[in-house]
XYZ file of C-alpha atoms in Angstrom:
664
model
C 7.602 -7.123 28.627
C 6.842 -10.454 31.324
C 3.047 -8.982 32.531
C 3.829 -11.564 35.534
C 7.061 -10.370 36.523
C 7.128 -6.537 34.898
C 10.624 -7.244 33.822
C 11.388 -5.202 30.709
C 13.983 -6.106 27.550
C 14.959 -3.297 25.645
C 16.610 -3.747 22.347
C 17.886 -0.643 20.009
C 15.950 -1.633 17.426
C 13.225 1.238 15.902
C 10.063 -0.489 14.274
C 8.225 0.652 11.315
C 5.239 1.871 11.939
C 3.028 -0.846 10.464
C 1.082 1.455 8.164
C 0.842 -0.774 5.641
C 0.024 -4.237 7.714
C 2.213 -5.558 10.447
C 5.498 -3.828 11.770
C 5.898 -6.749 14.512
C 4.397 -10.412 14.964
C 5.220 -13.951 16.804
C 6.765 -16.558 15.482
C 6.718 -18.377 18.317
C 6.586 -17.889 22.864
C 9.744 -16.269 22.805
C 10.598 -15.162 19.138
C 9.606 -12.118 17.418
C 9.918 -11.340 13.917
C 10.174 -6.948 13.524
C 10.748 -4.863 10.252
C 13.485 -2.313 11.875
C 14.764 0.474 10.358
C 18.672 0.247 9.964
C 20.487 1.933 12.415
C 17.529 3.223 14.642
C 16.467 5.804 12.647
C 13.086 6.733 12.464
C 10.779 5.396 10.412
C 10.058 7.616 6.914
C 6.610 8.274 8.119
C 7.690 10.133 11.296
C 11.554 11.198 9.880
C 9.843 13.073 6.693
C 8.330 16.038 8.777
C 11.769 16.653 10.496
C 13.580 16.436 7.286
C 13.645 20.301 6.604
C 15.084 21.252 9.874
C 17.385 18.014 10.185
C 18.566 18.769 6.074
C 18.585 22.427 5.362
C 20.510 24.136 7.831
C 23.495 21.667 6.834
C 22.508 22.484 3.119
C 22.524 26.167 3.710
C 25.829 26.271 5.772
C 27.762 24.554 2.842
C 26.153 27.088 0.814
C 27.500 29.762 2.746
C 31.264 28.076 2.574
C 30.804 28.341 -1.547
C 30.709 24.531 -1.075
C 27.883 22.469 -3.313
C 24.433 22.781 -1.942
C 21.724 21.168 -4.459
C 19.241 18.309 -5.058
C 18.971 16.938 -8.212
C 16.072 15.522 -10.135
C 15.658 13.893 -13.196
C 19.191 13.453 -14.113
C 18.907 9.997 -13.145
C 17.412 7.597 -11.374
C 14.364 7.802 -9.079
C 15.598 8.278 -5.552
C 15.973 4.820 -3.925
C 13.034 3.581 -1.474
C 13.611 3.725 2.253
C 15.383 -0.296 3.635
C 14.363 -2.013 6.276
C 15.614 -5.003 8.249
C 13.777 -7.664 9.021
C 14.713 -9.115 12.300
C 14.209 -12.434 14.019
C 14.419 -11.106 18.167
C 14.996 -13.703 21.141
C 11.933 -11.867 23.478
C 13.838 -13.413 26.209
C 17.638 -12.105 25.937
C 16.355 -9.011 23.484
C 19.274 -10.394 21.189
C 18.418 -9.867 17.195
C 19.450 -11.391 14.136
C 18.877 -10.049 10.502
C 17.645 -11.932 8.213
C 17.397 -9.698 5.078
C 17.644 -6.020 4.263
C 15.517 -4.243 1.758
C 12.685 -1.704 0.914
C 10.060 -3.451 2.632
C 6.932 -2.378 3.490
C 5.070 -5.569 5.334
C 5.018 -8.232 6.789
C 3.100 -11.354 7.184
C 4.533 -15.126 9.024
C 3.271 -18.269 7.987
C 1.591 -20.180 10.706
C 4.278 -22.420 11.712
C 6.710 -19.767 11.954
C 8.716 -21.001 9.195
C 8.532 -18.404 7.015
C 7.874 -14.747 6.611
C 5.947 -12.931 3.627
C 7.158 -9.650 2.640
C 5.772 -7.118 0.526
C 8.645 -5.585 -1.641
C 7.952 -1.439 -2.495
C 9.329 -0.578 -5.875
C 9.392 2.205 -8.906
C 6.738 4.497 -9.573
C 4.324 3.258 -12.424
C 5.133 4.759 -15.859
C 2.850 7.684 -16.269
C -0.100 7.069 -18.633
C -0.743 8.844 -22.057
C -0.819 12.530 -21.950
C -4.594 12.961 -21.904
C -5.488 9.737 -19.887
C -6.660 10.380 -16.571
C -3.387 8.748 -14.407
C -3.325 6.704 -11.213
C -0.166 6.921 -8.751
C 1.065 3.326 -8.139
C 4.480 1.893 -7.430
C 5.331 -1.738 -8.221
C 5.354 -3.832 -5.357
C 7.077 -7.869 -5.318
C 6.848 -10.559 -3.270
C 10.096 -11.688 -1.306
C 9.663 -15.039 0.993
C 11.929 -15.506 3.834
C 13.376 -18.371 5.997
C 13.154 -17.624 9.854
C 15.780 -19.688 10.902
C 18.225 -19.640 8.269
C 17.320 -15.901 5.901
C 17.878 -18.085 2.825
C 15.403 -15.714 0.418
C 13.243 -16.136 -2.659
C 11.750 -13.352 -5.075
C 8.971 -15.578 -6.870
C 8.966 -13.571 -10.652
C 5.355 -13.943 -11.132
C 4.834 -12.028 -8.089
C 6.264 -8.754 -9.504
C 3.431 -6.686 -8.826
C 1.288 -7.469 -6.335
C -1.856 -5.847 -4.478
C -0.524 -4.872 -0.900
C -3.952 -6.193 0.548
C -3.887 -9.208 0.260
C -1.163 -11.255 1.765
C -2.592 -14.309 3.781
C -0.757 -18.127 4.279
C -2.531 -20.852 4.294
C -3.612 -22.568 8.093
C -1.334 -25.811 6.998
C 1.775 -22.649 5.975
C 2.375 -24.602 3.066
C 0.841 -21.855 0.333
C 1.016 -17.887 1.082
C -2.161 -16.475 -1.611
C -1.081 -12.981 -3.494
C -3.130 -11.128 -6.250
C -0.873 -10.889 -9.133
C -1.969 -7.152 -11.033
C 0.507 -7.028 -13.871
C -0.926 -7.244 -17.459
C -5.269 -6.474 -18.318
C -6.262 -9.017 -16.115
C -5.730 -9.561 -12.249
C -5.251 -13.267 -10.866
C -5.267 -15.170 -7.380
C -1.358 -16.471 -7.459
C -0.280 -19.318 -4.937
C 3.072 -19.303 -3.850
C 4.826 -22.462 -1.689
C 8.164 -21.653 0.611
C 10.308 -22.450 -2.163
C 9.015 -19.465 -4.534
C 7.219 -21.652 -6.965
C 3.887 -19.919 -7.872
C 0.504 -21.158 -9.706
C -2.595 -19.371 -10.844
C -4.829 -20.374 -8.669
C -8.230 -18.005 -10.475
C -11.224 -20.357 -10.925
C -12.222 -20.346 -14.198
C -14.492 -17.431 -15.545
C -14.374 -15.541 -12.363
C -11.493 -12.476 -12.479
C -10.548 -11.481 -8.913
C -12.033 -7.544 -8.323
C -8.847 -5.126 -7.718
C -11.034 -1.826 -6.826
C -9.057 1.460 -5.925
C -9.430 2.602 -2.195
C -9.249 5.938 -1.074
C -5.282 6.617 -1.662
C -5.598 5.131 -4.480
C -4.500 1.516 -4.157
C -5.495 -2.058 -6.248
C -7.616 -3.515 -2.965
C -7.948 -7.291 -3.193
C -10.141 -9.304 -1.461
C -9.811 -13.077 -0.429
C -8.846 -15.957 2.005
C -8.751 -19.264 3.121
C -11.591 -21.948 4.218
C -9.319 -24.553 5.228
C -7.610 -25.166 2.427
C -10.292 -24.005 -0.403
C -9.901 -20.383 -1.535
C -12.934 -18.117 -1.706
C -12.524 -14.624 -3.431
C -14.134 -11.770 -4.172
C -14.569 -11.471 -7.695
C -16.968 -11.338 -10.521
C -18.796 -13.770 -13.040
C -20.434 -12.957 -16.339
C -23.197 -12.070 -14.426
C -22.480 -10.376 -11.305
C -19.753 -8.676 -8.642
C -20.027 -11.421 -5.505
C -18.156 -13.643 -2.974
C -17.145 -17.478 -4.570
C -16.100 -20.465 -3.631
C -14.524 -23.157 -5.683
C -16.023 -20.765 -8.639
C -19.526 -21.133 -7.408
C -20.861 -17.623 -6.307
C -21.924 -17.883 -2.961
C -25.621 -15.884 -2.514
C -25.919 -15.915 1.078
C -23.121 -13.025 1.310
C -24.044 -9.209 -0.158
C -21.534 -8.349 -2.804
C -19.692 -6.048 -0.318
C -19.435 -8.510 2.672
C -16.166 -8.376 3.785
C -13.673 -11.769 5.354
C -13.282 -10.495 9.086
C -11.845 -14.145 10.650
C -10.731 -17.335 8.889
C -10.451 -20.986 10.114
C -9.785 -24.860 9.082
C -13.161 -25.357 8.443
C -15.247 -22.161 8.269
C -14.435 -18.504 7.553
C -16.884 -15.649 9.173
C -17.644 -12.390 7.058
C -19.590 -9.499 7.538
C -22.379 -9.091 5.159
C -25.558 -6.606 5.558
C -24.607 -5.747 9.417
C -24.160 -9.777 9.876
C -21.709 -11.798 10.870
C -21.970 -15.082 8.447
C -20.259 -19.049 8.881
C -19.553 -19.713 5.561
C -18.210 -23.492 5.811
C -16.072 -25.666 2.765
C -19.318 -26.974 1.721
C -20.462 -23.738 0.889
C -23.318 -24.001 3.627
C -24.118 -20.705 5.495
C -25.362 -19.703 8.952
C -26.369 -16.296 10.171
C -24.912 -15.417 13.795
C -26.032 -12.201 14.640
C -25.745 -8.429 14.625
C -21.907 -7.430 13.833
C -19.824 -5.924 16.716
C -16.600 -4.611 16.651
C -14.138 -5.208 19.765
C -10.364 -4.021 19.997
C -7.899 -6.555 18.312
C -5.588 -7.935 21.073
C -2.720 -8.375 18.389
C -3.054 -5.031 16.912
C -2.495 -1.944 16.200
C -2.724 -3.186 12.312
C -2.706 -0.712 9.237
C -3.608 -0.551 5.775
C -4.033 -4.415 4.847
C -6.447 -4.819 7.357
C -9.480 -2.540 6.087
C -9.814 -5.918 3.239
C -8.464 -9.082 5.143
C -8.316 -10.651 8.355
C -4.691 -10.712 8.801
C -5.151 -14.079 10.774
C -8.265 -13.237 12.773
C -9.826 -16.606 13.891
C -13.077 -14.703 15.516
C -15.616 -12.361 15.586
C -18.078 -10.727 17.577
C -21.941 -10.485 17.673
C -24.053 -8.221 20.175
C -27.052 -9.777 21.370
C -29.892 -7.415 22.772
C -29.269 -8.344 26.060
C -26.459 -6.015 25.896
C -23.628 -8.701 25.745
C -20.663 -9.033 23.384
C -19.866 -12.693 22.319
C -16.951 -14.052 20.345
C -17.602 -16.214 17.726
C -14.963 -18.592 16.552
C -14.923 -19.558 12.925
C -14.391 -22.811 13.193
C -17.586 -24.062 15.324
C -16.996 -24.235 18.437
C -17.603 -22.469 22.279
C -18.932 -18.905 22.260
C -17.779 -16.836 25.042
C -20.154 -13.638 25.958
C -19.010 -10.582 28.013
C -21.386 -7.900 28.803
C -20.618 -4.396 27.278
C -20.685 -2.450 24.152
C -19.321 -2.753 20.692
C -15.441 -1.497 20.533
C -14.703 -2.480 23.793
C -11.464 -4.141 24.188
C -12.378 -7.373 26.304
C -10.560 -9.884 28.064
C -13.074 -12.829 27.641
C -10.932 -15.058 29.563
C -11.803 -12.730 32.924
C -15.323 -11.360 31.559
C -14.320 -7.883 31.727
C -15.033 -5.230 28.814
C -13.020 -1.516 28.950
C -14.922 1.093 27.008
C -15.756 4.675 26.615
C -18.763 5.204 28.835
C -21.421 5.467 26.217
C -23.208 8.354 24.087
C -22.828 12.109 24.317
C -20.565 12.943 27.479
C -20.620 9.787 28.559
C -18.082 9.312 26.008
C -14.746 11.027 27.721
C -15.199 8.038 30.243
C -13.394 4.919 30.403
C -15.626 2.766 32.090
C -14.608 -1.458 33.286
C -18.102 -3.233 33.252
C -17.996 -6.986 34.861
C -21.244 -8.836 34.760
C -23.922 -6.147 35.804
C -21.818 -3.666 37.320
C -19.724 -0.823 35.864
C -17.421 1.528 36.790
C -15.806 4.697 35.593
C -12.562 4.672 36.210
C -11.084 7.527 34.093
C -13.010 11.023 33.327
C -11.012 12.496 30.795
C -10.710 16.216 30.467
C -13.673 16.299 33.581
C -14.013 20.295 33.580
C -15.675 20.066 30.169
C -18.498 18.082 31.333
C -19.770 21.374 32.519
C -19.191 23.386 28.709
C -22.897 22.981 27.182
C -23.027 21.422 23.450
C -25.576 21.828 20.766
C -27.541 19.249 19.608
C -27.709 18.692 15.621
C -30.997 19.961 13.884
C -31.411 18.283 10.172
C -32.173 20.719 7.522
C -34.474 19.622 4.457
C -34.762 21.707 1.429
C -36.211 20.893 -1.488
C -34.723 18.615 -4.598
C -33.125 16.895 -2.161
C -30.814 19.602 -0.384
C -30.135 19.339 2.943
C -27.355 19.182 5.948
C -26.914 19.524 9.500
C -27.510 22.752 11.599
C -25.761 23.798 15.088
C -26.946 26.514 16.897
C -26.342 28.324 20.672
C -29.242 27.761 22.851
C -28.688 31.906 23.440
C -28.312 34.518 20.760
C -30.739 37.177 18.514
C -32.558 34.781 15.932
C -31.998 34.401 13.208
C -28.069 34.035 13.525
C -25.426 34.274 11.149
C -24.539 31.239 9.776
C -20.637 29.782 9.164
C -21.316 26.795 6.277
C -18.487 23.859 6.525
C -18.814 22.583 3.168
C -16.510 19.309 2.028
C -17.486 18.217 -1.716
C -18.629 14.556 -2.192
C -19.833 14.232 0.880
C -23.032 13.519 2.495
C -24.078 12.707 6.432
C -26.701 10.001 7.232
C -26.411 10.787 10.651
C -24.622 14.087 12.582
C -20.533 15.139 11.036
C -18.592 12.953 13.547
C -16.307 16.427 13.480
C -18.609 17.527 15.747
C -18.644 15.306 18.441
C -16.836 16.504 21.441
C -14.018 13.471 22.087
C -13.392 14.495 18.149
C -10.269 16.857 19.121
C -10.179 18.511 15.723
C -7.983 21.572 15.894
C -8.471 22.624 12.032
C -12.577 22.912 11.770
C -13.972 22.736 15.552
C -17.389 24.244 14.613
C -18.356 23.694 18.022
C -15.851 26.848 18.558
C -18.117 29.310 16.157
C -21.028 27.814 17.832
C -19.731 29.088 21.325
C -18.411 32.060 20.001
C -22.654 32.537 18.644
C -22.773 31.645 15.149
C -24.829 28.631 13.340
C -22.895 26.370 12.024
C -24.088 24.110 9.006
C -22.707 21.068 7.022
C -24.416 20.515 3.717
C -24.492 17.595 2.141
C -22.219 17.770 -1.060
C -22.922 14.568 -3.360
C -20.596 13.792 -6.359
C -21.804 15.747 -9.565
C -20.958 15.507 -13.258
C -17.863 18.533 -12.154
C -16.531 19.378 -9.164
C -17.370 23.199 -9.811
C -20.606 22.723 -11.482
C -23.272 25.056 -9.478
C -21.421 24.524 -5.873
C -22.450 27.769 -4.570
C -25.871 27.100 -5.536
C -25.863 23.651 -3.882
C -24.624 24.987 -0.568
C -27.367 28.189 -0.610
C -29.969 25.891 -1.158
C -29.288 24.543 2.260
C -28.617 27.408 3.485
C -32.179 29.106 2.211
C -34.086 25.814 3.692
C -32.319 26.484 7.247
C -33.428 30.791 7.051
C -37.251 29.795 5.602
C -37.454 28.175 9.011
C -35.796 31.354 10.519
C -33.066 29.477 12.387
C -30.115 31.635 10.181
C -29.733 34.592 8.510
C -29.730 33.924 4.662
C -28.029 37.649 4.636
C -25.014 36.308 7.481
C -23.537 33.743 5.449
C -19.320 32.572 6.185
C -17.545 30.036 4.644
C -14.818 27.697 6.323
C -13.034 25.004 4.468
C -10.097 23.332 4.959
C -8.016 21.304 2.351
C -10.458 20.225 -0.658
C -12.499 21.925 0.945
C -11.036 24.998 1.833
C -10.845 24.960 -2.763
C -14.540 24.764 -2.365
C -14.942 27.705 0.013
C -12.969 30.086 -2.486
C -14.444 28.820 -5.432
C -18.438 29.358 -3.939
C -17.400 32.596 -2.935
C -16.702 33.325 -6.679
C -20.127 31.801 -8.049
C -22.455 34.042 -5.694
C -21.847 37.405 -3.940
C -24.239 36.025 -1.111
C -21.197 34.990 0.943
C -19.693 37.751 3.206
C -16.304 36.067 4.826
C -14.637 33.391 3.432
C -11.857 31.532 5.422
C -9.427 28.514 3.698
C -6.819 26.724 5.269
C -4.089 25.067 3.028
C -6.680 24.791 -0.419
C -5.310 24.467 -3.597
C -6.959 27.579 -5.783
C -4.871 26.952 -9.512
C -5.579 23.618 -10.212
C -3.475 23.214 -12.892
C -0.689 24.671 -10.471
C -1.356 22.272 -8.284
C 0.644 19.391 -10.289
C 3.599 18.140 -8.304
C 3.603 20.725 -5.678
C 5.738 19.377 -3.023
C 6.341 20.281 0.629
C 9.925 21.551 1.774
C 10.346 18.207 3.186
C 9.378 15.476 -0.405
C 11.632 18.909 -2.179
C 15.052 18.246 0.107
C 14.185 13.731 -0.721
C 14.185 14.475 -4.598
C 10.824 13.470 -4.280
C 9.758 15.561 -7.193
C 8.338 12.287 -9.346
C 5.970 11.228 -6.807
C 5.031 14.468 -6.182
C 3.855 14.648 -9.653
C 2.108 11.417 -9.866
C 0.382 11.800 -6.302
C -1.084 15.578 -7.468
C -1.801 13.882 -10.727
C -4.070 11.429 -9.865
C -5.755 13.535 -6.961
C -6.561 15.884 -9.545
C -7.304 13.506 -12.497
C -8.843 10.591 -11.512
C -8.943 10.756 -7.287
C -10.792 13.761 -5.307
C -10.496 16.286 -7.538
C -12.233 13.948 -10.502
C -11.112 16.027 -13.853
C -11.241 12.610 -15.529
C -8.385 13.874 -17.702
C -4.904 15.532 -17.902
C -5.117 19.849 -17.895
C -4.396 19.436 -21.761
C -6.859 17.608 -22.658
C -9.776 19.497 -21.032
C -8.179 22.745 -20.456
C -11.546 24.356 -19.661
C -12.547 22.192 -17.330
C -9.407 22.836 -15.164
C -10.153 26.808 -15.191
C -14.136 26.115 -14.350
C -12.507 24.646 -10.854
C -9.630 26.683 -10.224
C -10.787 30.160 -8.277
C -7.885 31.523 -9.344
C -9.269 31.820 -12.943
C -12.362 32.791 -10.926
C -10.859 35.534 -8.891
C -12.374 38.732 -10.488
C -15.950 37.469 -9.308
C -14.826 36.882 -5.760
C -16.322 39.869 -3.650
C -16.319 37.899 -0.112
C -13.146 39.025 2.139
C -11.096 35.707 2.298
C -8.660 35.004 4.908
C -6.242 32.249 3.792
C -4.510 29.937 5.888
C -1.422 28.478 5.491
C 0.827 26.275 6.937
C 4.317 26.372 5.957
C 5.510 22.868 5.880
C 2.431 21.703 3.683
C 2.898 20.534 0.284
C 0.789 23.006 -1.652
C 3.726 25.771 -1.115
C 2.443 28.964 -3.106
C -1.012 27.950 -3.429
C -2.244 31.035 -1.109
C 0.319 33.275 -2.064
C -0.936 33.060 -5.490
C -4.953 33.748 -4.463
C -3.935 36.415 -2.215
C -1.911 38.184 -4.792
C -4.464 37.275 -7.262
C -6.986 39.185 -4.497
C -4.985 42.001 -3.657
C -4.193 42.745 -7.004
C -8.143 43.258 -7.758
C -8.168 45.257 -4.461
C -10.160 42.736 -3.401
C -10.631 42.522 0.593
C -8.061 39.777 1.805
C -5.381 38.622 4.772
C -3.039 36.230 4.707
C -1.507 34.002 7.712
C 1.206 31.811 8.116
C 1.574 29.048 10.518
C 5.120 28.032 10.837
C 5.732 24.821 11.678
C 2.521 23.579 10.391
C 2.157 20.647 7.631
C -1.348 19.924 6.504
C -3.410 19.832 9.639
C -2.826 22.198 12.834
C -1.081 20.446 15.758
C 0.829 23.119 17.821
C -1.437 24.535 20.869
C 0.267 27.950 20.668
C -0.278 27.968 16.618
C -4.357 26.762 17.344
C -4.751 29.455 19.622
C -3.899 32.580 17.371
C -5.874 30.599 14.331
C -9.073 30.987 15.746
C -8.547 34.342 17.534
C -8.112 35.341 13.522
C -10.754 33.115 12.333
C -13.767 34.496 14.958
C -12.088 37.750 14.197
C -12.241 37.669 10.916
C -16.578 36.358 10.792
C -17.052 38.804 14.027
C -15.234 41.398 11.832
C -17.723 41.261 8.353
C -20.815 39.478 9.534
C -21.545 41.388 12.692
C -21.775 44.556 12.603
C -19.993 46.531 15.539
C -18.352 43.146 16.484
C -15.784 44.005 19.591
C -12.565 42.618 19.123
C -11.405 38.779 19.628
C -10.587 38.229 23.119
C -6.614 37.981 22.997
C -4.691 34.331 22.468
C -3.189 32.869 25.770
C -0.133 30.641 26.412
C -1.829 29.781 29.641
C -1.901 26.016 30.216
C -5.707 24.387 30.758
C -6.186 22.372 33.314
C -4.945 18.426 33.263
C -6.997 15.475 32.351
C -7.826 14.002 36.340
C -9.587 10.910 37.562
C -13.101 11.006 38.662
């Protein structure tokens, strides 16, 4: 789009989503490079959600005609990874030239635009020994492409690299990646011709911790032509420049911008400039602004991705842009997180705290003007404030209660293991738009809602109910809630927590669980419909094995190494101890196929009160407005029935449209 004339050039290219890093980048003022889907197909992350509707009916038709209709797994090689085209596009005409085709995930062009580095998706890593905790990871390699000729290089030394590090030197003559094959990770400097050399400083080991998704995450960058990396020597973790630890940076500092003579780090809440001679300067409190070249994917969480400046906040209310290389400083009045035009001196941001977050405001100098209000009709809705509850032994949490109502109130607890809240839960903010667990709607229905801290313990299931009840009892001691009328509500791992807690104590009187796993051993390899059609059983096995063993659940070993630990953590195994009525909700497209049915069958076989709600077309969350209304009608109705004596029926749901958002 030409911003001056308003002229638009459309292409027939469907780009990747950029979830890993980049999918589009400028090579020059009139040429861009794109990771596009062949034949204009949807990117896999979007196409997979439609696979069932797209591919299952034709298979049924084939079966009805007596033809073969099947998906085969384990009889040959793993299904091929989805292909993408690397395309060079003339932004003036839309003409596209394909430079390369392959299972590409991410790209990074050299600063001079002559070469493009690509991350190539590969095969699943082999399973570890039967008793060891597994990790779910694919082998990802490096490919270099000449942006003019399309000539490619596949450096053999970079056959297994971290997806978090893909950074060119300012001179465009060297690409740095982290090789993670073998026992010890190492940094590789790769030339555009594909020649690679190990540039790991002697005595320093690059740190490659696993992120939330289980991905090895390397952090390193350039100050001019000098390498700076996050690593460990014999003494401790830290950042290193030319092999020397940098004491001015916290061990968990992040590299956020780099230039020819300096680099900027976020360290202990401040922006620190580091120069090539190792000297440092504290530039002020770290602030954020919207990146003009974003949105960018997972790689942006570990490195600057060509960012050459950072922002500090001044006590005067100004945001100031600081370059990695010393130079002029530009300041604009506005809040952290704004979108800023530094040349025009304008900041665009949400209005502030509380209700003001639903207002979009423009600040120019000392003048601030609201240009749009989102859902202004909600300004007339009262929202409850959070209250901190602290109990003995470090028990604590956040309580929300309606202003009106007979005290003490019945309480709905929304637990999530391994989560502790230093500040009120962000999901209770009015702008959160949470359809899955909207605690504000329960407060509006007359309930107190409690979010307990559940820090990690030696075993996820150990004393789970007692830890929840300790927070409830602290609130009950202040007569804020009724300790005899306790409901539990959870989603995903939180659903696992609420059903398991109900097996550990009879004090819970009603439970609602959405899309949880209740039989841990049986969770291995659970598939969604679209993953089943794609034949992704191997990936599902690896993914759920990692989730169970070394990920969120924290079993730390395979089922066969410690079956009793899995049984203690499985609500299905403890179903005979459950007395609370349980409403199990299941998204029909979710990957946890069979979990809700199995738990429902166990409870009904044991003559326990239970109900089952299927939400057709939903995956792991809730997105359909009609389904959301039915879901909340049944959730509130379930709690009313079991926690409030003589409760009237819940109001019927409606598909009538709500008032639209409007300026104001």
